[in-house]
Structures are given as C-alpha cells and as structure tokens.
Short mmCIF file of C-alpha atoms and ligand atoms in Angstrom, two decimals:
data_model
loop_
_atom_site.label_atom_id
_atom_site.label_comp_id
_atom_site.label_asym_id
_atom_site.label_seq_id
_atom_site.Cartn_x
_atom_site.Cartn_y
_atom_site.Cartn_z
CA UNK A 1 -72.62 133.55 -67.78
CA UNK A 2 -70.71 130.61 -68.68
CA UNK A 3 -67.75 129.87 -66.16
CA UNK A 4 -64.27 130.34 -67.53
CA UNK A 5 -60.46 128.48 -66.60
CA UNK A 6 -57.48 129.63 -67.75
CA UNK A 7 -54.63 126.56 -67.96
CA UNK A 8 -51.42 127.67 -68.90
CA UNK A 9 -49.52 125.10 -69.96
CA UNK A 10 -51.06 121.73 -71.89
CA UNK A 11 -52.67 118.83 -70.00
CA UNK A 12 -53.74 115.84 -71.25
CA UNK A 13 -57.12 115.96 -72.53
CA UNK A 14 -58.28 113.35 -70.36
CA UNK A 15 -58.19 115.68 -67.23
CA UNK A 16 -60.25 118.19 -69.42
CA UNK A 17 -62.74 115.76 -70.61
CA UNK A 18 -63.92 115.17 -67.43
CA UNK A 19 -64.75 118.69 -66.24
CA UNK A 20 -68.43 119.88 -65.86
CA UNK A 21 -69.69 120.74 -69.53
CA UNK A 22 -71.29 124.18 -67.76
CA UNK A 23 -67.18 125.32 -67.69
CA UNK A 24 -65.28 126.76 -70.85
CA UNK A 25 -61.55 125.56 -70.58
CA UNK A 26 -59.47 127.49 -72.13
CA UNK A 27 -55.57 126.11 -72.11
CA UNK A 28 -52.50 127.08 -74.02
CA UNK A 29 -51.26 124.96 -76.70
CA UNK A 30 -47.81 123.70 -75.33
CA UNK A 31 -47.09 121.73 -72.46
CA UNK A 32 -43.47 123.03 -72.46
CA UNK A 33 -43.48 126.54 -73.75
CA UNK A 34 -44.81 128.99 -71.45
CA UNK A 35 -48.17 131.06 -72.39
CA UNK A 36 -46.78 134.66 -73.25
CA UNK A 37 -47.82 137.51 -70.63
CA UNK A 38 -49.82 139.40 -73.48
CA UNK A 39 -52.16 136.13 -74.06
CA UNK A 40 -52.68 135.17 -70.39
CA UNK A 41 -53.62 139.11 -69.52
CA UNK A 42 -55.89 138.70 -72.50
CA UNK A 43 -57.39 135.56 -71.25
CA UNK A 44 -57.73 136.16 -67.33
CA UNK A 45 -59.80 139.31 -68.29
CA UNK A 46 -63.18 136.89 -68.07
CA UNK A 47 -61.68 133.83 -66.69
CA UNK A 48 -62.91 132.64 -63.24
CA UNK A 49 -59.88 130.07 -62.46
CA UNK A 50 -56.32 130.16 -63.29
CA UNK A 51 -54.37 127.16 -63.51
CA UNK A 52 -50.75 128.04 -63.14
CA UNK A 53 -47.58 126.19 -63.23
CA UNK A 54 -44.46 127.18 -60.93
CA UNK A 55 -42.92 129.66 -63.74
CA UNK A 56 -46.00 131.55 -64.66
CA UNK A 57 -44.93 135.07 -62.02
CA UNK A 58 -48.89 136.20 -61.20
CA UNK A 59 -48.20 139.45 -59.99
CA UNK A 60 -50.57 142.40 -58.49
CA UNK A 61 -50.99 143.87 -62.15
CA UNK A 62 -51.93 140.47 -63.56
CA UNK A 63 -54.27 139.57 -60.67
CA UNK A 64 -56.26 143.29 -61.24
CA UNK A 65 -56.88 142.41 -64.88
CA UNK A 66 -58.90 139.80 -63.72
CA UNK A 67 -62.05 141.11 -62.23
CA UNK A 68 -64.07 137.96 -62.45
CA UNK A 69 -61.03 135.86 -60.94
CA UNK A 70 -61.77 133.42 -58.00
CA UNK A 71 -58.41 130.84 -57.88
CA UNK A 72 -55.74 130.72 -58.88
CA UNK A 73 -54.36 127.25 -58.41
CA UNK A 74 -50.97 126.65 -58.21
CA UNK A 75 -49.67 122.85 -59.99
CA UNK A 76 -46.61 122.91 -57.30
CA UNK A 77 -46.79 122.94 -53.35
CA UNK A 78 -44.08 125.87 -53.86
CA UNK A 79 -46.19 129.32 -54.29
CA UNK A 80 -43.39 131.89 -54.79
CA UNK A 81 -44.23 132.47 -58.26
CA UNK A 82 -47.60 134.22 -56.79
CA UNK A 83 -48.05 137.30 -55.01
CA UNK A 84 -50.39 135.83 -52.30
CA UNK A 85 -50.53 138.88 -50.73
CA UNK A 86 -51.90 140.74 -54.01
CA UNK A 87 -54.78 137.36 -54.50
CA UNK A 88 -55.70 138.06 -50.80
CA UNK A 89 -56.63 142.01 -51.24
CA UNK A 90 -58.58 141.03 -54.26
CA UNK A 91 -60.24 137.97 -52.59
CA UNK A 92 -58.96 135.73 -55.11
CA UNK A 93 -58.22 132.19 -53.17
CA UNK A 94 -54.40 130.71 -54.22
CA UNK A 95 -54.07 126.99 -53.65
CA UNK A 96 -51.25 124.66 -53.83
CA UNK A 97 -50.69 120.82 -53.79
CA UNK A 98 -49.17 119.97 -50.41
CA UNK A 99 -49.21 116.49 -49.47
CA UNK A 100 -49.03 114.63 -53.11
CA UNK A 101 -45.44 115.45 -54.01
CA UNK A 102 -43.85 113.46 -51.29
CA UNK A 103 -42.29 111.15 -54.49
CA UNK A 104 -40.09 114.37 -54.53
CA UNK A 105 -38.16 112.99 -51.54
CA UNK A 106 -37.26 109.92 -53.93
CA UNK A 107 -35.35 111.77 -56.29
CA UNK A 108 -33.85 114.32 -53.38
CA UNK A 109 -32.25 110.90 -52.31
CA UNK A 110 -31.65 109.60 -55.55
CA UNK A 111 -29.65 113.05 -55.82
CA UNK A 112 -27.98 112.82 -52.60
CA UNK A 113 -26.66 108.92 -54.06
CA UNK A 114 -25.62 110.30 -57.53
CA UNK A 115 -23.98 113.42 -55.83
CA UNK A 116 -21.73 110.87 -53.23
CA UNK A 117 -21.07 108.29 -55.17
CA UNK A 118 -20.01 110.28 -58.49
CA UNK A 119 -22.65 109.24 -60.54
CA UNK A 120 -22.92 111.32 -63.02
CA UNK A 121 -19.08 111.28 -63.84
CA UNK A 122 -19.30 107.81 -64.06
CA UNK A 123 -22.36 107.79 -66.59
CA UNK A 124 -20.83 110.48 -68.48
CA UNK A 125 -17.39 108.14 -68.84
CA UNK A 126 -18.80 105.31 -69.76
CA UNK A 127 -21.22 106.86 -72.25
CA UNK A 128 -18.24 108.55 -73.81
CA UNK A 129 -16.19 105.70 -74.20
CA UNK A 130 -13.82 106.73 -71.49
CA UNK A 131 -13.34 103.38 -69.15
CA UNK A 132 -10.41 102.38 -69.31
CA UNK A 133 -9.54 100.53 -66.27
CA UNK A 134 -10.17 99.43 -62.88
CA UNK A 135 -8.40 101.16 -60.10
CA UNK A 136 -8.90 101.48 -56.50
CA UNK A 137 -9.37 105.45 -56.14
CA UNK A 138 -11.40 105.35 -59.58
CA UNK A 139 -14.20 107.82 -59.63
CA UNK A 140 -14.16 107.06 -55.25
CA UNK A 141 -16.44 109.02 -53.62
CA UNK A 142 -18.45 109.52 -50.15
CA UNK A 143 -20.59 106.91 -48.36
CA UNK A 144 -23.95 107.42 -47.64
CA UNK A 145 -24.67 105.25 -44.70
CA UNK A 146 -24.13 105.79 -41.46
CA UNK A 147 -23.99 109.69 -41.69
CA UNK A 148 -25.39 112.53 -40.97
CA UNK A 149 -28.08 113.81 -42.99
CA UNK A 150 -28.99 117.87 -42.52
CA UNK A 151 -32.46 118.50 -43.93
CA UNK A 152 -33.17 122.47 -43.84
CA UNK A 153 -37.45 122.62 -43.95
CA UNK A 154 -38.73 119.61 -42.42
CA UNK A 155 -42.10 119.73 -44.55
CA UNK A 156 -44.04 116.32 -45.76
CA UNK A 157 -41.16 116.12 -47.99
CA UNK A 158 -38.30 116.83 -45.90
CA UNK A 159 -39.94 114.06 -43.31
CA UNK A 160 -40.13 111.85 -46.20
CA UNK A 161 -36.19 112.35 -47.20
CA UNK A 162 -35.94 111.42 -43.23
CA UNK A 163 -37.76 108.24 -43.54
CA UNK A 164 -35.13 107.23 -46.47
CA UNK A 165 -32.36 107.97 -44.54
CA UNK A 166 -33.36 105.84 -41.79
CA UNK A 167 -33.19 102.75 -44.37
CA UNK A 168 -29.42 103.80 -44.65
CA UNK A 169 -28.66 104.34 -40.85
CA UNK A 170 -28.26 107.93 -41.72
CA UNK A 171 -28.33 109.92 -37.91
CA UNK A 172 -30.61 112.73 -38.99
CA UNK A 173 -31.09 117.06 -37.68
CA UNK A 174 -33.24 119.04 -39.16
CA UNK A 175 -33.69 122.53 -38.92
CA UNK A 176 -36.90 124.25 -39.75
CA UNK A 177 -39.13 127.52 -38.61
CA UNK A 178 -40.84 125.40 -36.37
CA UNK A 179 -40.22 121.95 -34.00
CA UNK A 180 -41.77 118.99 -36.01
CA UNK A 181 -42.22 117.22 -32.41
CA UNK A 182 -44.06 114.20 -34.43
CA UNK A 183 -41.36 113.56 -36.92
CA UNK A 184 -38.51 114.12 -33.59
CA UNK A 185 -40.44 111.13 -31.99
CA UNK A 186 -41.39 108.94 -35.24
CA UNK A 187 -37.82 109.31 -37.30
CA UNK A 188 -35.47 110.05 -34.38
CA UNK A 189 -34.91 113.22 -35.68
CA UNK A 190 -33.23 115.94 -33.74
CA UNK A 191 -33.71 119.70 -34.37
CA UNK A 192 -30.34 121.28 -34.31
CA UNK A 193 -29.89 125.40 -35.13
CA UNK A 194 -29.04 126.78 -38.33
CA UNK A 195 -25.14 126.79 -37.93
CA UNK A 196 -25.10 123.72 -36.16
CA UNK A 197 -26.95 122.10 -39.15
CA UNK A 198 -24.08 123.24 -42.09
CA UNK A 199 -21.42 122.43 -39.13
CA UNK A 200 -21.97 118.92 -38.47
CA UNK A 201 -23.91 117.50 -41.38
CA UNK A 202 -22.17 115.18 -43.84
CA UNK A 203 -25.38 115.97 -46.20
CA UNK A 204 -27.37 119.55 -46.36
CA UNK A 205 -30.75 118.83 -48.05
CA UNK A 206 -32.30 121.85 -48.59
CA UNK A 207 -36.25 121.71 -48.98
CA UNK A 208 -37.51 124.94 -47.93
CA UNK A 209 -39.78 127.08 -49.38
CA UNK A 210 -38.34 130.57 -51.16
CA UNK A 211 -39.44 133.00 -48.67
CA UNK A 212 -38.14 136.46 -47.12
CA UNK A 213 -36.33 134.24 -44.63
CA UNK A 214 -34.82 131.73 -47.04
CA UNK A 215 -33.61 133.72 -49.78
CA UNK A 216 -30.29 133.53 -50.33
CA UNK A 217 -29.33 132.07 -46.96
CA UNK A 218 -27.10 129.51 -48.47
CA UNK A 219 -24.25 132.14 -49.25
CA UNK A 220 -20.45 132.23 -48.97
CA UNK A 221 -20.82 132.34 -45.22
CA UNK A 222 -23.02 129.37 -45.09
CA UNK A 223 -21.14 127.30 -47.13
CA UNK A 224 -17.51 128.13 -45.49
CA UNK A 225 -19.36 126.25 -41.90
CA UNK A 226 -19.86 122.83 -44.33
CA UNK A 227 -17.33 120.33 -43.44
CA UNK A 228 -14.83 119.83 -46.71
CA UNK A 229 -16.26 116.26 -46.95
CA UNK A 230 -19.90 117.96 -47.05
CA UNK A 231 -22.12 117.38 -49.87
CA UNK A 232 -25.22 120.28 -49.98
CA UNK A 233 -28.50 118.91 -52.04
CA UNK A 234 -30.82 121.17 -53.34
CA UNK A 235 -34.47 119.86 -54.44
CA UNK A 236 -36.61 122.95 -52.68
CA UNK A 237 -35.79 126.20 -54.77
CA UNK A 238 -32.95 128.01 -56.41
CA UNK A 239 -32.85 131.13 -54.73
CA UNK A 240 -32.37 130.11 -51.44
CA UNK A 241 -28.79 130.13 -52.90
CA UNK A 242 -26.34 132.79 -53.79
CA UNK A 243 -25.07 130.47 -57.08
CA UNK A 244 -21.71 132.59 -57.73
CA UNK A 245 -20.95 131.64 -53.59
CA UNK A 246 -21.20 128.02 -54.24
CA UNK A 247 -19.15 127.55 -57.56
CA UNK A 248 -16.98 129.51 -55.09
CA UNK A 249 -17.14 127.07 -52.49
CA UNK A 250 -16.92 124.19 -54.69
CA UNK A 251 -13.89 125.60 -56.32
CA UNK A 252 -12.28 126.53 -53.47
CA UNK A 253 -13.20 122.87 -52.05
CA UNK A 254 -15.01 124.22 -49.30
CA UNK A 255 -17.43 121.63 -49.65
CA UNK A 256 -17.29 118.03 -51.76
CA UNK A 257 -20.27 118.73 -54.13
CA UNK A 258 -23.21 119.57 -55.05
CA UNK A 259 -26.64 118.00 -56.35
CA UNK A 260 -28.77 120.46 -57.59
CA UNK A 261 -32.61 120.05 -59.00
CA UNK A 262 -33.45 123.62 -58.68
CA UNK A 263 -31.39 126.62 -60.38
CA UNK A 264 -32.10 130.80 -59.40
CA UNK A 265 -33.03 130.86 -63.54
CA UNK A 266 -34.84 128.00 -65.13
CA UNK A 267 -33.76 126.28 -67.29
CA UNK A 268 -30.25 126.65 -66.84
CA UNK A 269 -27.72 127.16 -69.47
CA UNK A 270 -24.52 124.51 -70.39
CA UNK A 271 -22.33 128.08 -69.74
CA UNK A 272 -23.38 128.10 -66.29
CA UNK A 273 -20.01 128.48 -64.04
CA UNK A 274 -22.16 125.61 -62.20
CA UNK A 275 -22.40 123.10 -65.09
CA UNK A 276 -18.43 122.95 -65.61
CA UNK A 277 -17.72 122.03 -62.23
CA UNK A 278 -17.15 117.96 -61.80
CA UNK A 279 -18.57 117.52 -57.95
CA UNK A 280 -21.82 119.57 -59.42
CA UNK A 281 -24.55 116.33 -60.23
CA UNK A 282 -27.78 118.75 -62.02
CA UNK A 283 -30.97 117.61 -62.90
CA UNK A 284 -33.93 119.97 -64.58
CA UNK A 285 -36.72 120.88 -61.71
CA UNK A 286 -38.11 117.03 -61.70
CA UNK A 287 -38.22 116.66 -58.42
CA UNK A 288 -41.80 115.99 -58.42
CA UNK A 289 -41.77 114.54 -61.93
CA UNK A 290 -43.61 110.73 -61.99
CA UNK A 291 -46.82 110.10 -63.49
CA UNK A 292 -48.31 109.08 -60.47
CA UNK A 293 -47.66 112.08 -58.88
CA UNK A 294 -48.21 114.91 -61.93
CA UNK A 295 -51.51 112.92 -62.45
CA UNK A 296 -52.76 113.59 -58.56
CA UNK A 297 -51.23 117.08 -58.51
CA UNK A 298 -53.80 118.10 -61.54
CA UNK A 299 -56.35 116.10 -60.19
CA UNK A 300 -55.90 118.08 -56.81
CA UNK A 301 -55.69 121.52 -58.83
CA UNK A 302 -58.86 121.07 -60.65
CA UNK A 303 -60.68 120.05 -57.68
CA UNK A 304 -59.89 122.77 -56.08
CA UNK A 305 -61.26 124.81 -58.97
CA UNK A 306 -64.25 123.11 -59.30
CA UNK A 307 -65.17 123.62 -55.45
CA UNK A 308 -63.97 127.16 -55.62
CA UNK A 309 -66.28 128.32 -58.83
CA UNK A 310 -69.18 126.11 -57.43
CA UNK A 311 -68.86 128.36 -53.93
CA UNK A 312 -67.09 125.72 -52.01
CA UNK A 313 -64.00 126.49 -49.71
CA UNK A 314 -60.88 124.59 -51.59
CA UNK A 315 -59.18 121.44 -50.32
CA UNK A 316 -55.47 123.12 -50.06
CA UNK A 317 -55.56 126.71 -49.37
CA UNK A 318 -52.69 128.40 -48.75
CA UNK A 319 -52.51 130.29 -46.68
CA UNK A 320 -50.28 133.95 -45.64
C1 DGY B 401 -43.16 122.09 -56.30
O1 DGY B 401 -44.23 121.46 -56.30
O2 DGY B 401 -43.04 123.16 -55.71
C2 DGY B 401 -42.06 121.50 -57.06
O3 DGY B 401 -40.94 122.28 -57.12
C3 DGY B 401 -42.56 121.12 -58.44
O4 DGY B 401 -41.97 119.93 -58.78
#
C-alpha cells in the first residue's frame, strides 16, 4: 500500500519534489487559510504522516480517525495545539522542531527595542504625516542597556535572547522549571524565583511553553509585582496571559508596555482592548518567521516523517 502524508497548509513545491516517489503527498491548497476539520478527518483516515502547523488543534477524536497514522509532525517547537497524551495511547509519535528557531530570539529583542524605545508610535507618526517637531520628551521612552532583563523559560531560545542582552550590558535572571547550570556559567545568568523575576526586572520576556503550569500565570497579580517602568515581552504563547489583566495593567500604568507576538486568539482583531492601547507594540506570531529558518523547520519536519514511515525513530521527539 502506497504511503500517505497529510500537509495542512501549502509548502513550496520544492520541499515536495524531493520526497521519495513511493509516498503520496497530499497538501491543502493555501498556505494561509487553514484546511477545514471535515477535509483533514477525511484525509487522515489513510494517511500515515500528518504535517501540522501550530493552529491545526489534533485532538483525541481526530487522532482515532486515523488508524494507519504514525506522526504527526508539528512545524513549531511549541506542541500545545496536540494532545500528546491522546498520540501516545495510540502509538502515534508527535515531533517538534526544537533547536532551529533560535532566529526567534532576534525578533523577541527586536520587540523588546520597538516596545522601549516607542517604535511603533514613531513609525505610525511619521507614516501618517504627523512630525511636526523636535522636542526633548518627544515620543521618550526606556533604555535598554544596562538593565535587567527577566526571561521566564530559559529554552534554546530564551538562552539565545540572553546572549543578545549581553551585547547591551543587560544584567540578566531567568526563571524556568529547571536550573540551566550551563547557560548560569556561559551568560552570567542568575536564576531568581518567580516573584522575584516580575519584581526586579526592567524587561519580562516570556518564552515558555503553554502548559498546565503556564497558563494564565501572567494575571492581574503578576503584573501588579512589575515595576511601573517595566516593560513585559511576549514571543512564547498567548495564553500564558490573562489579556483583559494586562490592558488592565497597562491602563492602570501598572507596567510601561507591552510587546506582544503571540495573542490567546490568532489572528487578533483591530477591536482588541489590546490594539488601542499606545505602550502595546503587536506583531502577528512571526517570531520564527525568516526564510532561513521556515526552510530548516520543514526540512526538519519531513525528515522526521520520512524516518518515521521508513521504521526509523525521529530526530526530535517530543516527548510527555
Ligand atoms: C513555535 O515554533 O512554536 C513558534 O511559535 C512558531 O513560530
């Protein structure tokens, strides 16, 4: 029987082209519009590999229509859009892409910058035709250098945000489930607690994955420990915070702003109570989003479906 993989969103053909002839690729026609539920349960029903993107939600019931299933393999490091759980009592292997993403650290700083320094007020102005004048306190907002930096889940790509922040004499704390004792010794990084991370940073990165532990932990409580002059950055997931508790916060001007890649609903609307705030800098879920990097993550997700349907173990399990 000829093996099947299901691709739910459009690649380029060139990743396709170079797939064993022996597999039938079957891959839904836009590379923007998600496949519907009612085609994908159609299609898993003989497929042998999925290829899912971060908002395809591959749940238990979606996992048993697929007898023949192997992989599924996941085109994000985050996972939360799978029930591993489900995939591990059917023996179906999930993978992820760990390890290529770490550009995503680029554009967490590039956030953290545009958050500070008001860049996207200042874009928006001139753009508009706004600029009037010089003026001392125009548009003023926080330095970068020379503070402290909070990252919250000290991954590859939290450790890579640390690297950055070295280049701007940033002191750096981390807090994360476990001690990263390599990245203490190599970045001077110190691990602080929870609370002592949103008391004392000048900059809360958040990175973490959504998990049990994570959801929602950025809440009203969290944010009223933030200094006033604290900006919180947010390149991991959305719903590791409660949004109505930081319009709140930023209202309230608990906290200096926000830079946000990562929404609890995506894409976000323009009515979004976020989206009319000033301090609020918000980007579309790009985090990861260069060609160098989309081009290995694909490579890496195909691989692993190639080795998996050929009775290898896969490069990037993960794992519960
Ligand atoms: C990931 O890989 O989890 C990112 O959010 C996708 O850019």
């Amino acid at each position: 029987m000829q093996l099947k993989i299901v691709i739910t969103r459009k690649l380029p053909e060139r990743f396709i082209n170079v797939l064993p002839s022996s597999i039938e690729v079957v891959m839904w026609e836009s590379d923007h519009i998600p496949m519907p539920r009612e085609q994908l349960l159609a299609q898993i029903k003989e497929a042998d590999a999925l290829l899912t993107v971060l908002s395809d939600h591959i749940d238990r019931e979606l996992l048993a229509a697929a007898p023949r299933l192997k992989i599924v393999s996941n085109l994000a490091v985050g996972y939360d859009n799978i029930d591993v759980g489900a995939a591990t009592d059917l023996s179906i292997v999930v993978t992820n892409t760990p390890d290529v993403l770490t550009t995503t650290a680029d554009l967490t700083f590039a956030l953290l910058l545009a958050t500070a320094r008001r860049m996207g007020e200042g874009m928006e102005l001139v753009k508009e035709d706004q600029w009037r004048s010089w003026s001392p306190f125009f548009l003023a907002g926080g330095d970068v250098h020379h503070k402290t930096v909070g990252i919250f889940g000290m991954g590859a790509i939290g450790q890579a945000v640390a690297s950055r922040a070295k280049g701007f004499q940033m002191e750096v704390i981390y807090h994360n489930r476990n001690r990263r004792l390599e990245a203490e010794k190599a970045l001077g990084a110190t691990y602080v607690s929870f609370e002592e991370l949103l008391r004392t940073s000048d900059f809360v990165v958040c990175l973490a994955p959504l998990t049990k532990e994570t959801a929602d932990i950025f809440n009203y409580e969290a944010f009223k420990q933030m200094k006033p002059t604290t900006y919180f950055i947010n390149a991991g997931r959305g719903k590791v915070v409660v949004e109505e508790d930081l319009v709140k916060a930023l209202s309230d001007k608990r906290i200096a702003g926000a830079g946000l890649d990562v929404f609890r609903e995506e894409p976000i609307r323009s009515h979004h109570p976020l989206l009319q705030l000033k301090n609020v800098v918000a980007l579309p879920h790009v985090g990861s989003a260069s060609i160098d990097t989309r081009t290995k993550m694909i490579q890496l997700c195909l691989k692993n479906i190639e080795r998996v349907v050929e009775g290898n173990s896969p490069l990037t399990p993960v794992k519960l």
